[in-house]
GROMACS .gro file of C-alpha atoms in nm:
model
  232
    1UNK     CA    1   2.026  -0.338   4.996
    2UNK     CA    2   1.857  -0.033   4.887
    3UNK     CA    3   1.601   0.135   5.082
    4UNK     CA    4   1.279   0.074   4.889
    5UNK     CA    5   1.338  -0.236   4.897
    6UNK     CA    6   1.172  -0.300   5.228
    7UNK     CA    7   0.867  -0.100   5.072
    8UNK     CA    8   0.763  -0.318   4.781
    9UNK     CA    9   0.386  -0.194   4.873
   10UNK     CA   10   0.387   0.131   4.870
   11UNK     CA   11   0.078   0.301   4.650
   12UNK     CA   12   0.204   0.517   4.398
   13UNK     CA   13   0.036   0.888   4.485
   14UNK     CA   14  -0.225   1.049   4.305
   15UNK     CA   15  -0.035   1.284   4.110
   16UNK     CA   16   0.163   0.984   3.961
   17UNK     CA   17  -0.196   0.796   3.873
   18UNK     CA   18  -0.312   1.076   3.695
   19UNK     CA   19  -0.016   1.114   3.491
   20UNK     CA   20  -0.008   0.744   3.439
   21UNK     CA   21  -0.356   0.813   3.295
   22UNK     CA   22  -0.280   1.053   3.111
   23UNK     CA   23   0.007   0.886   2.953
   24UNK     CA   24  -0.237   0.558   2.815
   25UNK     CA   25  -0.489   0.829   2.668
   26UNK     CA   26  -0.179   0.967   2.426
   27UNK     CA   27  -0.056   0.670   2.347
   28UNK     CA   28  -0.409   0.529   2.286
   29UNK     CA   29  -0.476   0.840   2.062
   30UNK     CA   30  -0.143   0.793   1.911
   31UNK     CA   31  -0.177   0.413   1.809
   32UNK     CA   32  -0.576   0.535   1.640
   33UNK     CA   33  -0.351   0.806   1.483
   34UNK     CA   34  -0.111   0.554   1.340
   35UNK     CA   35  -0.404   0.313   1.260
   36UNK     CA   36  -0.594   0.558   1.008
   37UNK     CA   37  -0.294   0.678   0.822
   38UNK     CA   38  -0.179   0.338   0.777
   39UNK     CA   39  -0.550   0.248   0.637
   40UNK     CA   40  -0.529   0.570   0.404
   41UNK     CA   41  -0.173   0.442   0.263
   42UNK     CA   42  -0.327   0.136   0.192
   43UNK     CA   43  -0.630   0.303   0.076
   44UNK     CA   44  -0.426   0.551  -0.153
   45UNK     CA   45  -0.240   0.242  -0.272
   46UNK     CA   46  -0.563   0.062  -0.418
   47UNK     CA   47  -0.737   0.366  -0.514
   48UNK     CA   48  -0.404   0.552  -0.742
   49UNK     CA   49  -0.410   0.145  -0.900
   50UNK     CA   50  -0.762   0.071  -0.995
   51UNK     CA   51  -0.936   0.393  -0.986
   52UNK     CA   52  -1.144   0.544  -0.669
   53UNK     CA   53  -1.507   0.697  -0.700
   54UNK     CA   54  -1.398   0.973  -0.495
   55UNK     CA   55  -1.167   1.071  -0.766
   56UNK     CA   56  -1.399   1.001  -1.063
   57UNK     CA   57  -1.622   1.261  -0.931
   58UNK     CA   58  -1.378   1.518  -1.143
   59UNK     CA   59  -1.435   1.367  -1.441
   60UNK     CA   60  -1.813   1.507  -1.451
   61UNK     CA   61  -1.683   1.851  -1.454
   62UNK     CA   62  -1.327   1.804  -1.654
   63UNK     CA   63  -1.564   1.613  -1.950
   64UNK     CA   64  -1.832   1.846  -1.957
   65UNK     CA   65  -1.586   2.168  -1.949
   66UNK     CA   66  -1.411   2.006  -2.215
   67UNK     CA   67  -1.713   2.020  -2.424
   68UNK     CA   68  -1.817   2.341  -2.378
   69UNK     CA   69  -1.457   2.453  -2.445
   70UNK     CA   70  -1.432   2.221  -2.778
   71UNK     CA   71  -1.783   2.378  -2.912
   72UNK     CA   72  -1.666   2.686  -2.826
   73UNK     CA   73  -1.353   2.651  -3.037
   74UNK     CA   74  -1.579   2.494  -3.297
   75UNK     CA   75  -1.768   2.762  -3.334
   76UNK     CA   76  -2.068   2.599  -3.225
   77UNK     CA   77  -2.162   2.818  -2.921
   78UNK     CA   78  -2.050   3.146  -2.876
   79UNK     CA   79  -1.704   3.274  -2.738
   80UNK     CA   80  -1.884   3.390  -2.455
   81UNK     CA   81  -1.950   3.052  -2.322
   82UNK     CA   82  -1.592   2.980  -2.335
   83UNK     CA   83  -1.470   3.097  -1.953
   84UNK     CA   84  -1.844   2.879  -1.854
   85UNK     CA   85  -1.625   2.540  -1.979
   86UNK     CA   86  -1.323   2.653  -1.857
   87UNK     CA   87  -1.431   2.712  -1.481
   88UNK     CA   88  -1.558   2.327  -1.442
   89UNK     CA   89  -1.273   2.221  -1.632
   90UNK     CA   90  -0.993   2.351  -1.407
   91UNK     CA   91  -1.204   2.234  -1.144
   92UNK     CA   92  -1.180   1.880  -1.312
   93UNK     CA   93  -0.814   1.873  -1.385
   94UNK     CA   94  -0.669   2.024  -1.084
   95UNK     CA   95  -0.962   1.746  -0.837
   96UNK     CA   96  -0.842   1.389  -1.040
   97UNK     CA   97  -0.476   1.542  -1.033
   98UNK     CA   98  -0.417   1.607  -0.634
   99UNK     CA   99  -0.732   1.476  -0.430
  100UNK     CA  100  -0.588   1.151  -0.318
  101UNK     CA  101  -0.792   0.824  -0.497
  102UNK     CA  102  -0.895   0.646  -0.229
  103UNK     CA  103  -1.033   0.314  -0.242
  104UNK     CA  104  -1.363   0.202  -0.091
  105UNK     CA  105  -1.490  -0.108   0.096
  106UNK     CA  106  -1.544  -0.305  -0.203
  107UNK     CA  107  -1.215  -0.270  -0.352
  108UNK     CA  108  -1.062  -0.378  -0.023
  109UNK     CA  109  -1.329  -0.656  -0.065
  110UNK     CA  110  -1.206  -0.784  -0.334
  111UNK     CA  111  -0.869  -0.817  -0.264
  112UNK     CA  112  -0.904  -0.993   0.028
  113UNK     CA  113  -1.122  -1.195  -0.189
  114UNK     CA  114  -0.858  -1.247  -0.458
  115UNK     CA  115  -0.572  -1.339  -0.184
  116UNK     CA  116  -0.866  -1.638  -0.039
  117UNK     CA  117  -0.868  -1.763  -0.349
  118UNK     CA  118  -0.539  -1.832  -0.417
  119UNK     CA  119  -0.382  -2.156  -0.439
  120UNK     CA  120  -0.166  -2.108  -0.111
  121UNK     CA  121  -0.187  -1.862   0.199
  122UNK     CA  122  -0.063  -1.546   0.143
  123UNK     CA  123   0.041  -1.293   0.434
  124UNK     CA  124   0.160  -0.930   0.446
  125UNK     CA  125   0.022  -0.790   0.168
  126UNK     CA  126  -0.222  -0.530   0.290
  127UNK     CA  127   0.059  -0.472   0.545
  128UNK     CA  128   0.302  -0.399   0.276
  129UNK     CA  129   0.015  -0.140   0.148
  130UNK     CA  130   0.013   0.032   0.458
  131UNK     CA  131   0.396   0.123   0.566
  132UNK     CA  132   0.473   0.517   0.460
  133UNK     CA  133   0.518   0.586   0.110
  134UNK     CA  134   0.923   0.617   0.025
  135UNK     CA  135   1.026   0.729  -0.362
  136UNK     CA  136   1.172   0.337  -0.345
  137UNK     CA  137   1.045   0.039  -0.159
  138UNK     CA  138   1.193  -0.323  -0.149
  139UNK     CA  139   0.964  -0.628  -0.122
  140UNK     CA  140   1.066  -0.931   0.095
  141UNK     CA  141   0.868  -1.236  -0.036
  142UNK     CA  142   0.902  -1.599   0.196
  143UNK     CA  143   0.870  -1.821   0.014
  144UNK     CA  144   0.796  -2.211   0.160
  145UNK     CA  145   0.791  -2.473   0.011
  146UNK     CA  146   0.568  -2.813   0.118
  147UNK     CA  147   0.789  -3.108   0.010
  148UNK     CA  148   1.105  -3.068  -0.297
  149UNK     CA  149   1.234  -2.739  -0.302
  150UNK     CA  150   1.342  -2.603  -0.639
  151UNK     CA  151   1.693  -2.487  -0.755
  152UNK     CA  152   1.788  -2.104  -0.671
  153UNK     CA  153   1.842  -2.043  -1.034
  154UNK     CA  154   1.504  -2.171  -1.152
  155UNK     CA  155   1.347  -1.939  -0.898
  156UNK     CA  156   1.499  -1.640  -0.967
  157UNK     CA  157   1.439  -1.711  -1.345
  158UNK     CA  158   1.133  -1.703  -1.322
  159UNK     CA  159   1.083  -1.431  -1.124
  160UNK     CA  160   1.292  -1.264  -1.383
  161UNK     CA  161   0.972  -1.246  -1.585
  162UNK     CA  162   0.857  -0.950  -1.359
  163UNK     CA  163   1.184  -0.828  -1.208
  164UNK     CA  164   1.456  -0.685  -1.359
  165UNK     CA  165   1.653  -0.690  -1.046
  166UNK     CA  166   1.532  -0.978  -0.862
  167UNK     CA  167   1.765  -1.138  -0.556
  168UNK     CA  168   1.723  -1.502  -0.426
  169UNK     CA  169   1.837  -1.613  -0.168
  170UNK     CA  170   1.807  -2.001   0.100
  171UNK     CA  171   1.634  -1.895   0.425
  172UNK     CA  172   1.613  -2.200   0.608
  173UNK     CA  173   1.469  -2.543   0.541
  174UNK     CA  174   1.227  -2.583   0.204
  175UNK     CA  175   1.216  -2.192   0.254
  176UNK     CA  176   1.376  -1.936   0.015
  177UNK     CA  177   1.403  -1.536   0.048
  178UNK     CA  178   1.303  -1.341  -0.284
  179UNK     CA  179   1.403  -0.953  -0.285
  180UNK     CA  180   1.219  -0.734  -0.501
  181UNK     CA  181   1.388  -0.449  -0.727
  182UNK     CA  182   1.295  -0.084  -0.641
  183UNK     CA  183   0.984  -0.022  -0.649
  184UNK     CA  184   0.924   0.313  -0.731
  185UNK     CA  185   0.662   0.536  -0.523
  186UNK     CA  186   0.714   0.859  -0.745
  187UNK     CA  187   0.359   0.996  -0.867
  188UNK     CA  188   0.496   1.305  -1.045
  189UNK     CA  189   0.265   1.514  -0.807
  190UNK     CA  190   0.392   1.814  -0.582
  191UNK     CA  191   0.245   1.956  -0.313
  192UNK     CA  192   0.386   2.264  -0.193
  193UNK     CA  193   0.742   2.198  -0.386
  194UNK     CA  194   0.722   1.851  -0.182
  195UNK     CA  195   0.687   1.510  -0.387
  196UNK     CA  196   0.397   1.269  -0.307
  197UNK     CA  197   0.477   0.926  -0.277
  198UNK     CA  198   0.213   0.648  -0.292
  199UNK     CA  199   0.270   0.257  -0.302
  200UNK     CA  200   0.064   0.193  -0.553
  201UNK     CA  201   0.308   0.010  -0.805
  202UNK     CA  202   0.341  -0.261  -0.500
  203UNK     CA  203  -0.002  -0.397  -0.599
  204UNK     CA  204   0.027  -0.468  -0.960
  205UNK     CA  205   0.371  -0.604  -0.861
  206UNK     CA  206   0.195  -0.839  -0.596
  207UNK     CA  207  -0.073  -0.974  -0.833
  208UNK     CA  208   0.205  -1.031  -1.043
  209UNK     CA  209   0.426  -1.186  -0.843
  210UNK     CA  210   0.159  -1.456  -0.679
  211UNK     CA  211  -0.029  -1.522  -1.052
  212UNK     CA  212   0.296  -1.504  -1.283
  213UNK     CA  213   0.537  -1.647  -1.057
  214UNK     CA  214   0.456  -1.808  -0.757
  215UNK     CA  215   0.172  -1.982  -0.925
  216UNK     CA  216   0.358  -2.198  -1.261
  217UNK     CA  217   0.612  -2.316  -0.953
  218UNK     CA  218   0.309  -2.443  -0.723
  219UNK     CA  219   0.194  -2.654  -1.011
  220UNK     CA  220   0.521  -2.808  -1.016
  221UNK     CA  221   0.670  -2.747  -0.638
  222UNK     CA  222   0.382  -2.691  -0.383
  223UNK     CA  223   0.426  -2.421  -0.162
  224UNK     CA  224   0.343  -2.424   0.162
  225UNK     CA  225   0.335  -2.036   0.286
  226UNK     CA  226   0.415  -1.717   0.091
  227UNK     CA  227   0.472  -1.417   0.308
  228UNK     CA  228   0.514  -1.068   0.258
  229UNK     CA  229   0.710  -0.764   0.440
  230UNK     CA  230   0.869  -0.459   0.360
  231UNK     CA  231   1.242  -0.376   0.362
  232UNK     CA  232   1.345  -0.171   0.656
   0.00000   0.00000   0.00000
């Protein structure tokens, strides 16, 4: 038998109670850390797929540069006036091209919205918006069903309508697996020689995916519960 065993009440010392302090403050301000970037991603998601005011703000400048430039061209104003359109113009292009479009309350709103009013639960989705971009992500769907189950083949034919690459798979009782195709996360846009990744194609896939497929098989096979998660 060791020798601390016949100590089980011994008080840890101070030194060790201000480290263990220390310790739950980082992780604490690492778990808020992991919390905002995770609402950005899904943030960045929305915003690069609808539109986000914070990015339409550029379009006041790029519009009215482009004006000023076209009438100068024209001949309308002087060719002095030319570098005056071509400041707020740059400004334009180069603000809606790398400031990040993020979405605001009442886009997030109205997803949630749009998920409450489907005609079964669906999980994961906002989740799915807020894992770390990748150039390629692949979309688990769960899929099940509340009574007869249909045939593999019917699924994945109709989810053939919006996949290319679609796989199908049993996973357990009334319950079958979909797998997504790659989902690309390229935007074009470099930062520093570095490509920026967003998951912004996952939510016109989602919609998609709920309205085009999951939907016209309800009417006929009534699912139960439709959850989402992302391929590790």
């Amino acid at each position: 038998m060791s020798r601390n065993a016949h100590q089980p009440g011994r008080a840890p010392s101070e030194e060790l109670l201000r480290l263990a302090e220390q310790g739950a403050r980082n992780i604490q301000a690492a778990d808020r850390t992991q919390l905002a970037r995770a609402d950005k991603h899904m943030r960045v998601a929305l915003g690069a797929h609808y539109g986000s005011p914070r990015q339409r703000v550029f379009f006041v400048p790029l519009v009215v540069g482009a004006g000023f430039v076209a009438a100068t061209v024209s001949g309308f104003i002087p060719v002095e006036w030319l570098a005056a359109g071509l400041a707020p113009m740059m400004v334009g292009v180069f603000g809606a091209a790398f400031i990040a479009p993020v979405a605001g309350d009442g886009r997030i709103a109205s997803e949630r919205e749009w998920l409450a009013t489907r005609p079964f639960p669906v999980t994961g989705y906002f989740e799915a918006l807020q894992h770390t971009p990748t150039s390629g992500a692949l979309l688990l769907t769960r899929v099940r069903f509340a009574g007869e189950v249909p045939t593999p083949d019917l699924v994945q034919g109709v989810l053939g309508v919006i996949d290319a690459n679609p796989v199908v798979r049993p996973a357990g009782d009334r319950t079958y697996l979909l797998q997504s195709g790659l989902i690309s996360g390229a935007t074009g846009i470099r930062v520093n020689r570095v490509p920026v990744y967003r998951n912004h194609r996952i939510v016109p896939y989602v919609h998609r995916l709920v309205d085009k497929v999951l939907a016209p098989l309800h009417a006929t096979y009534p699912i139960d519960q439709v959850e989402l998660t992302r391929a590790t």
